[in-house]
Each structure stands twice: as structure tokens, then as C-alpha cells.
Short mmCIF file of C-alpha atoms and ligand atoms in Angstrom, two decimals:
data_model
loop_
_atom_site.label_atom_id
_atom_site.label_comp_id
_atom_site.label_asym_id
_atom_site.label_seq_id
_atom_site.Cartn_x
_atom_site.Cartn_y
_atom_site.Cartn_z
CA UNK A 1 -9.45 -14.49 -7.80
CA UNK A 2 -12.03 -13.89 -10.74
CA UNK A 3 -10.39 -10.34 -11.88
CA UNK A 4 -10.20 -11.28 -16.00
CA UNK A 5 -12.23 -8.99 -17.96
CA UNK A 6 -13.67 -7.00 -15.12
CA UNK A 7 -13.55 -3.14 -15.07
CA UNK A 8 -9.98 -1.38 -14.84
CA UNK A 9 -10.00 2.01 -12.88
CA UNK A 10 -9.06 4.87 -14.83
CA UNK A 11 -7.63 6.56 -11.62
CA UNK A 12 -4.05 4.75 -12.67
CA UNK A 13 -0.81 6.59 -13.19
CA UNK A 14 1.56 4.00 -15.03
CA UNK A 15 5.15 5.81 -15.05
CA UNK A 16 7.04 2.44 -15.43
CA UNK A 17 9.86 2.17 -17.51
CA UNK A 18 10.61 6.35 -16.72
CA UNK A 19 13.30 5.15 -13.95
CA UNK A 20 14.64 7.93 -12.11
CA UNK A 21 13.97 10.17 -15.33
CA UNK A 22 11.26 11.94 -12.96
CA UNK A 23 13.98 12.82 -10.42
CA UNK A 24 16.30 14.54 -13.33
CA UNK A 25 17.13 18.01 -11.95
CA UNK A 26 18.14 20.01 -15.03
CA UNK A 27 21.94 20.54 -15.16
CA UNK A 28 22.11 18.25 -11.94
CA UNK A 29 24.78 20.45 -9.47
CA UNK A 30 24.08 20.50 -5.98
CA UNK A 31 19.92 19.76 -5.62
CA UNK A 32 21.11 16.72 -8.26
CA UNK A 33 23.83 15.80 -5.39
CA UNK A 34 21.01 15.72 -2.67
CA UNK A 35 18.59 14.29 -4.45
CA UNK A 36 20.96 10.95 -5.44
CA UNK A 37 21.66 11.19 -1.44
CA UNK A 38 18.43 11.25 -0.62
CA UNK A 39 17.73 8.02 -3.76
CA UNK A 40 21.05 5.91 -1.49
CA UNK A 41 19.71 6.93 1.49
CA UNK A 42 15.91 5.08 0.36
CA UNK A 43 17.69 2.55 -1.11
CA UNK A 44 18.05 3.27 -4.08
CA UNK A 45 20.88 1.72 -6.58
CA UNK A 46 23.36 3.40 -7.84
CA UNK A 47 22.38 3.11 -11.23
CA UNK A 48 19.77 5.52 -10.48
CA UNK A 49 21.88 7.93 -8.77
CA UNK A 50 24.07 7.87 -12.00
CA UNK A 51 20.94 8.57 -13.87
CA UNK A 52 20.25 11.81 -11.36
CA UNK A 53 24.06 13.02 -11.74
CA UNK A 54 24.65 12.17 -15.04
CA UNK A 55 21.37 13.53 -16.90
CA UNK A 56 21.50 12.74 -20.57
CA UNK A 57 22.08 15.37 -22.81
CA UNK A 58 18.98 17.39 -23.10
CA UNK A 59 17.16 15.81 -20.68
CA UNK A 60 13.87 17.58 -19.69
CA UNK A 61 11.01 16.57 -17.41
CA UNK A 62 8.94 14.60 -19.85
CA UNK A 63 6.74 11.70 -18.69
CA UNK A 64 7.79 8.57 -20.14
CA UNK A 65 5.72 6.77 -22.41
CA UNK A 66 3.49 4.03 -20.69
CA UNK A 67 3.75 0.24 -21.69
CA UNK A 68 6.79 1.20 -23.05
CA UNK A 69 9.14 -1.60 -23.15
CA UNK A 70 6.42 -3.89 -20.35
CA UNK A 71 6.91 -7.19 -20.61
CA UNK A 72 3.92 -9.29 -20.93
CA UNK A 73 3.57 -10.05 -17.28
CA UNK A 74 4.51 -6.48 -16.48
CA UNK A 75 1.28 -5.41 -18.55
CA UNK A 76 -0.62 -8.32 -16.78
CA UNK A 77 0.15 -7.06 -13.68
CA UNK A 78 -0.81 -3.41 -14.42
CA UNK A 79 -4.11 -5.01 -15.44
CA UNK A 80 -4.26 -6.92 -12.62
CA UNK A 81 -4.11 -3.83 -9.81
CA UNK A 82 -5.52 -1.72 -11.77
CA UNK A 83 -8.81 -4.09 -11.47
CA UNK A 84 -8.40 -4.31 -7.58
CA UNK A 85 -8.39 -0.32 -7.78
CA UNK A 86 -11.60 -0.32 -9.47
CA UNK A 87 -12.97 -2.75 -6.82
CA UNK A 88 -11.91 -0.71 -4.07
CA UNK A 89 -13.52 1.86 -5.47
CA UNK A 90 -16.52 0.23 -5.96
CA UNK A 91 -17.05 -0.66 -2.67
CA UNK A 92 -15.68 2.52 -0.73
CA UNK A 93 -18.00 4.53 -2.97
CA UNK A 94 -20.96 2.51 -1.70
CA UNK A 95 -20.02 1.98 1.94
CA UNK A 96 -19.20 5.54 2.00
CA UNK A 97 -23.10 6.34 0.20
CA UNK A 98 -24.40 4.13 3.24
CA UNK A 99 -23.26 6.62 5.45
CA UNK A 100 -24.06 9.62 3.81
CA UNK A 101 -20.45 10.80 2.54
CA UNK A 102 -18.83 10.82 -0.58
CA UNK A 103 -15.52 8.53 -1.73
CA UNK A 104 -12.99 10.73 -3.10
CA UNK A 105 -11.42 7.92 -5.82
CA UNK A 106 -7.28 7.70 -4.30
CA UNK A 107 -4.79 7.81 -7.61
CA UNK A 108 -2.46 4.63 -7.91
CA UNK A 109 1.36 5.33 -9.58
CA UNK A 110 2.58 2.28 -10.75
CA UNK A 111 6.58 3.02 -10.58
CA UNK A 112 10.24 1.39 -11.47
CA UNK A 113 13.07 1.86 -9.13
CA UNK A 114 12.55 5.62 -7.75
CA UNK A 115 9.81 8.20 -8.43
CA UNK A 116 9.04 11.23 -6.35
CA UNK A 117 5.53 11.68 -4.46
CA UNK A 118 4.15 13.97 -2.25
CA UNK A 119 5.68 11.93 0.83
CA UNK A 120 9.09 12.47 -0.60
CA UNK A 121 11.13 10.00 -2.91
CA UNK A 122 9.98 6.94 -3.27
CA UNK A 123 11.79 3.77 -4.32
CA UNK A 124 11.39 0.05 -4.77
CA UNK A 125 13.17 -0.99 -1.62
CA UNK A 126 10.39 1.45 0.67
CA UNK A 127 7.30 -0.69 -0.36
CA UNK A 128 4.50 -0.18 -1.65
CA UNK A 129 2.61 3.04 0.74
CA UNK A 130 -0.13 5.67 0.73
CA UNK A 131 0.60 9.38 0.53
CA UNK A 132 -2.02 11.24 2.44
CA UNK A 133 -0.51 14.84 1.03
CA UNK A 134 -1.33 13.76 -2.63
CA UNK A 135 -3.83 10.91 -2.06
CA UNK A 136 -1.83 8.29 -4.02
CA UNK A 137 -0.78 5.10 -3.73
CA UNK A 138 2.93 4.18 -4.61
CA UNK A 139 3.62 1.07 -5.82
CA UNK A 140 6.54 -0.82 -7.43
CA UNK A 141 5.12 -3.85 -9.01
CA UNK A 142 8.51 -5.69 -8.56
CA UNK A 143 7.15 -5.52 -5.05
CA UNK A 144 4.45 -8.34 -6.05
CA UNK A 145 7.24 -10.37 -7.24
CA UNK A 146 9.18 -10.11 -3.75
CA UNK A 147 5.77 -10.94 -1.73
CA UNK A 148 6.21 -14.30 -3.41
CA UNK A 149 9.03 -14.84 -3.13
CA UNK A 150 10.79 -13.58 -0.09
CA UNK A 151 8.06 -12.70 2.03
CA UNK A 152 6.80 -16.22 1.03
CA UNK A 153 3.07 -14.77 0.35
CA UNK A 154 1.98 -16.18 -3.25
CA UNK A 155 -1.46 -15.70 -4.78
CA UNK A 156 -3.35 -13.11 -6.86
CA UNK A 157 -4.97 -12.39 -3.20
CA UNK A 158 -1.62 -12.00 -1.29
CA UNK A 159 -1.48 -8.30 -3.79
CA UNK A 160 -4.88 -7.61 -3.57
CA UNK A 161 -4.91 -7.14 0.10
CA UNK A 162 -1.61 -5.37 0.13
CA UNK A 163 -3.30 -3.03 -2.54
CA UNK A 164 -6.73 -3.05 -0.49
CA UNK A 165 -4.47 -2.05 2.86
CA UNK A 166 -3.04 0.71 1.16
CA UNK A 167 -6.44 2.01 -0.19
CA UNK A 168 -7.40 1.07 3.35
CA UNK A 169 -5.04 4.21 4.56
CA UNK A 170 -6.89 6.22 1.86
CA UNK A 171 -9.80 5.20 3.43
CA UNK A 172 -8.92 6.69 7.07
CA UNK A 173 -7.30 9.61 5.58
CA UNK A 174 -10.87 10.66 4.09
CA UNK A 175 -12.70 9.44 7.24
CA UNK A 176 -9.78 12.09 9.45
CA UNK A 177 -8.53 9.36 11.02
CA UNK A 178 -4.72 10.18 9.64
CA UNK A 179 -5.38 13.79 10.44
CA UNK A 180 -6.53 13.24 14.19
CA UNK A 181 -2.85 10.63 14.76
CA UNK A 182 -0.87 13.18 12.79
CA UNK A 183 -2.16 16.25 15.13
CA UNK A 184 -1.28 13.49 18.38
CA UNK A 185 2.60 13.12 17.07
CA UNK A 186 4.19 15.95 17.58
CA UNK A 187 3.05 15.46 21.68
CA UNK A 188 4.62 11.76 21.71
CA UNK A 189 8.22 10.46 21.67
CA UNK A 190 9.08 7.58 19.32
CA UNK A 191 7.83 4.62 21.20
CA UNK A 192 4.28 6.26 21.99
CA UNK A 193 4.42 6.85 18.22
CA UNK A 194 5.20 3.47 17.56
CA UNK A 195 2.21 2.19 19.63
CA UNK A 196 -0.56 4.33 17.02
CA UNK A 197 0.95 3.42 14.03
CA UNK A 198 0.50 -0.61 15.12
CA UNK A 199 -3.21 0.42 15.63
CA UNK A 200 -2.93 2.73 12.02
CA UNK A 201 -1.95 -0.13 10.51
CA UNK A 202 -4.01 -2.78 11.93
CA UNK A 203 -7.41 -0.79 11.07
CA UNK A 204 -5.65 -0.51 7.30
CA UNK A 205 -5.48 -4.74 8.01
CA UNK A 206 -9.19 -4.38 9.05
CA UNK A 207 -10.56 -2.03 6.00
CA UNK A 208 -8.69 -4.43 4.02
CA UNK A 209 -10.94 -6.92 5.31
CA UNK A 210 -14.16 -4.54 4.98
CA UNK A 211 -12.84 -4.42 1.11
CA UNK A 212 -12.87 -8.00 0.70
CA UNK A 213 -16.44 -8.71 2.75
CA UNK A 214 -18.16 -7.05 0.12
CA UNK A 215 -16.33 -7.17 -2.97
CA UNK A 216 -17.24 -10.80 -2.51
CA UNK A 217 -21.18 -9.87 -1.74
CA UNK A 218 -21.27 -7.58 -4.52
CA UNK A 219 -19.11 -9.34 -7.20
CA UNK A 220 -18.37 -12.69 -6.54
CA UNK A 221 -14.86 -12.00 -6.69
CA UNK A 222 -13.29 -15.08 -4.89
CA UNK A 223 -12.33 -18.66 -5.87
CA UNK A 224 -11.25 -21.54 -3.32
CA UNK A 225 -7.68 -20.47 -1.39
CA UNK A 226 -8.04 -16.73 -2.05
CA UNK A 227 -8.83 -15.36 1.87
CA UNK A 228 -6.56 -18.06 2.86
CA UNK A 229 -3.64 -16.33 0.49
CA UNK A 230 -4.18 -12.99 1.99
CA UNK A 231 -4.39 -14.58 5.54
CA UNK A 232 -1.01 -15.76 4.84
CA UNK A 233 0.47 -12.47 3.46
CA UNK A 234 -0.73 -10.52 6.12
CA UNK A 235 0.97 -12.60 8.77
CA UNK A 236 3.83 -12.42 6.28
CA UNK A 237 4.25 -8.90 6.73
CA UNK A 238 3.74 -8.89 10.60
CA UNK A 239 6.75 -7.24 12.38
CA UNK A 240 7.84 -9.59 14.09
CA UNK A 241 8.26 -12.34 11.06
CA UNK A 242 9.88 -9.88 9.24
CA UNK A 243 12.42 -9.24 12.01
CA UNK A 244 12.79 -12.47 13.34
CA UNK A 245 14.11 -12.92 9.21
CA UNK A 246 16.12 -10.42 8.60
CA UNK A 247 17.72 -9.90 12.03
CA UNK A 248 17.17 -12.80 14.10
CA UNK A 249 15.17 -11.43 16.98
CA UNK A 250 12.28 -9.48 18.10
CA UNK A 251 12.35 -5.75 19.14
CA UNK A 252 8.50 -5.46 20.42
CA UNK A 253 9.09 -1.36 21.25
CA UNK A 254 10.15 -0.83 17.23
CA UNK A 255 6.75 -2.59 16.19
CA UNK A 256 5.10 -0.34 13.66
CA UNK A 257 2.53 -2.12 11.90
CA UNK A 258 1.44 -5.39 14.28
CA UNK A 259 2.21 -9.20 14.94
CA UNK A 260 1.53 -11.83 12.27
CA UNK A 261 -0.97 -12.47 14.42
CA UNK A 262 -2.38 -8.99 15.40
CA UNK A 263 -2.40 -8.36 11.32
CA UNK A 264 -4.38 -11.57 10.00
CA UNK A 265 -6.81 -11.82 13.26
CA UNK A 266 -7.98 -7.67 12.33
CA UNK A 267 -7.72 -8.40 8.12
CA UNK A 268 -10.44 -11.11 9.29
CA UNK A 269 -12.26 -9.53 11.46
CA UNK A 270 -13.00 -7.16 8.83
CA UNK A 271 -13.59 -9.86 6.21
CA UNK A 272 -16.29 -11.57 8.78
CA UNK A 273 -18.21 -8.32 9.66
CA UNK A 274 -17.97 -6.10 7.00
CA UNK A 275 -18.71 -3.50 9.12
CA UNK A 276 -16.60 -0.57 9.89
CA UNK A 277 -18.41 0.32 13.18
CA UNK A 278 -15.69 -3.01 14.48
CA UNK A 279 -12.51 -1.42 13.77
CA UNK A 280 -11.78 0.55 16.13
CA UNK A 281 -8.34 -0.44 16.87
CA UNK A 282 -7.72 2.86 18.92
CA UNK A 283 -9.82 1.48 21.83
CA UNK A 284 -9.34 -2.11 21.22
CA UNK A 285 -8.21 -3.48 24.52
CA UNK A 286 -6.28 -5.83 23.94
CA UNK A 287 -5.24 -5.03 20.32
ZN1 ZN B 1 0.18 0.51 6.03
#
């Protein structure tokens, strides 16, 4: 991807480098004992539960500095999504012109190891994800590192469209998309749930797609390899890879967010078109 010396959005929160220093309950006691509960219970290590029993001596809820302590690829890859967020931007504000509505910019919070968001706690093992309540994205940068390396997804465009999904969810949470499935839930049991949060996340696959169709047409944003790179992370991330990996067979009922195949075939669809009147995943039939 060309993304040197291009336009960083403003609309980023960098809290790296605070830890679990957000989730510091003064004088710890019992909402200190839920809270590192809550942290294990996420995933969280047990360094950071220390850090939410244990408070240092004095500690208050101060943001941390930001940069503090980054490493030079740390910094780099602040820069890096923090460019992506200004291309989504720059696109949803248009498309969103086109049809006579206004974008409502999402906020990014880069994090390390736990934060809290609107959604609840948040930690590095949960992923990067979308909060509708406080229209942020949460992510943990080390998560950029694991795309490459576990999930086998390398490439400056493997992030971008994990970014551009998540921004994606922004995206139907303005449009009342997330509203309209969230209203439907409390009628379903788990399985029917499971079923509209394949087609949530496939139409987040699909605005991803959208994203990249014309970031390309208006900036000329993509070198050689890049849509193959995000075809290749989003069947990375399909459901039943990731099972298949880490338990050694498929559970088709537990799907939440698609097949590989479901998940690249939408991201391109979107990428082809550009046009959002094609994502309907709620009717699609077959999905
Ligand atoms: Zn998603």
C-alpha cells in the first residue's frame, strides 16, 4: 500500500503504554476483585490483574502519556492505522454525501493489554472490535503482529481491511443496521443469533470491500499484491479455518462471522462494485 506521508486522522485515541492503569479502581477492594475477574475471564494476564489489585501507591485515573516508551515500529504502526482511519473517513464521508446523509467520523483507541470501552473490558486476546455504545474502535496493535504470524495473513493490506471491517460495523451502526439485529435478539435463541451475526459480519467483509473500491478510485492507494493480501486475511479469519486450527474440527451451528470462503467472496464483491445497494447479506440467498 502507498500510505507514507498521506493524511493521519485526528479521530485517534493512543492509550498505549497505560496497561491496565485505566482499569485502577482506587483502593482496589471488592469492584478491584471483579474487575481482575472480569480482566482473567477476557483473557487477560495476570500481570494485569496484579496491576488492578495491587494499585501503586497513589494511583489515580490519569491518562498515560502517548508515545511513551513506543518503539519505533510501535509508532510506525500508529501511523500506519491511523492513515487507514483517515481513508475510511474519506470515503464514508463521500459515499455517505452521495446519498444525502452525513458520516459521523468513528474514534479509534489504540490499546496495550486491557482497556475498558463502552462494550465492557477489552483486552488483547478479544481482537480488535467496534463498540456501537461509544462509536469506537478497539484495537491492540499486537493484534497486527499475530495476523502475521499466526493467522498467517501478512501485508500492510491484511490490517487495513481488518481496520476497514471494523469501520465497516461503524458504518451499519450509522446506517441502523446494528440497531434493527440488536432489537431481533432478544426474540432468537443462540443459534438463530448465530445465523445474523454471519450475515453482520459478512456485510462488515463487504463495506470493507466498498472501502477499498474507492479508496483506490479516489487515491490510488494500492500497489501489486495488496487486494490479494486482504483476500488472504479475510479467509484467514473465516470460522471455520480458525477452528479447524485451534480445535481440529468444524462446528457449522457456532459460526459467527462466515467461511473463508463466505468472508473473501463478500470483501470482493464489495471491492468489484463499490456499491452498497449489493450488500445485502440479510436477503442473500445463498449467503
Ligand atoms: Zn466484525
Amino acid at each position: 500500500m502507498f500510505w507514507r506521508g498521506r493524511r493521519q486522522s485526528d479521530n485517534v485515541e493512543d492509550i498505549r503504554g497505560g496497561g491496565g492503569r485505566k482499569l485502577v479502581v482506587a483502593g482496589g477492594g471488592l469492584g478491584a476483585i471483579i474487575i481482575a475477574l472480569v480482566v482473567l475471564f477476557l483473557g487477560g494476564k495476570p500481570e494485569d490483574v496484579v496491576r488492578v489489585l495491587q494499585p501503586q501507591q497513589g494511583a489515580v485515573q490519569t491518562a498515560p502519556t502517548p508515545h511513551q516508551a513506543l518503539s519505533p515500529q510501535e509508532k510506525e504502526a500508529g501511523e500506519f492505522v491511523a492513515v487507514i482511519l483517515a481513508d475510511t473517513e474519506d470515503v464514508w464521508r463521500a459515499v455517505f454525501r452521495n446519498m444525502g446523509k452525513t458520516y459521523r467520523d468513528p474514534k479509534m483507541v489504540l490499546f496495550s493489554d486491557v482497556t475498558r470501552s463502552g462494550c465492557g473490558a477489552a483486552s488483547a486476546s478479544t481482537g480488535p472490535f467496534y463498540c456501537p455504545a461509544d462509536e469506537k474502535v478497539y484495537i491492540d496493535l499486537a493484534f497486527l503482529g499475530e495476523l502475521q504470524h499466526r493467522l498467517n495473513a501478512p501485508g500492510d493490506f491484511a490490517a487495513a481491511y481488518v481496520i476497514a471491517h471494523e469501520v465497516g460495523h461503524h458504518v451499519q451502526n450509522q446506517l441502523g443496521i446494528m440497531a434493527q439485529v440488536d432489537r431481533a435478539r432478544s426474540r432468537m435463541t443462540r443459534a438463530e443469533y448465530n445465523h445474523v451475526s454471519v450475515r453482520l459480519e459478512l456485510q462488515a467483509d463487504f463495506l470493507a470491500g466498498v472501502w477499498a473500491h474507492h479508496a483506490e478510485r479516489m487515491k490510488n492507494i494500492l500497489e501489486a499484491g495488496d487486494i490479494e493480501e486482504g483476500m488472504n486475511a479475510a479467509s484467514a479469519v473465516g470460522d471455520d479455518r480458525i477452528q479447524r486450527q485451534s480445535q481440529g474440527y468444524v462446528q457449522p451451528e457456532t459460526f459467527t462471522h462466515g467461511t473463508s470462503e463466505q468472508r473473501l467472496r463478500w470483501f470482493l464483491k464489495g471491492y468489484k462494485t463499490g456499491d452498497l445497494n449489493q450488500g445485502d447479506t440479510f436477503r442473500a440467498n445463498p449467503l
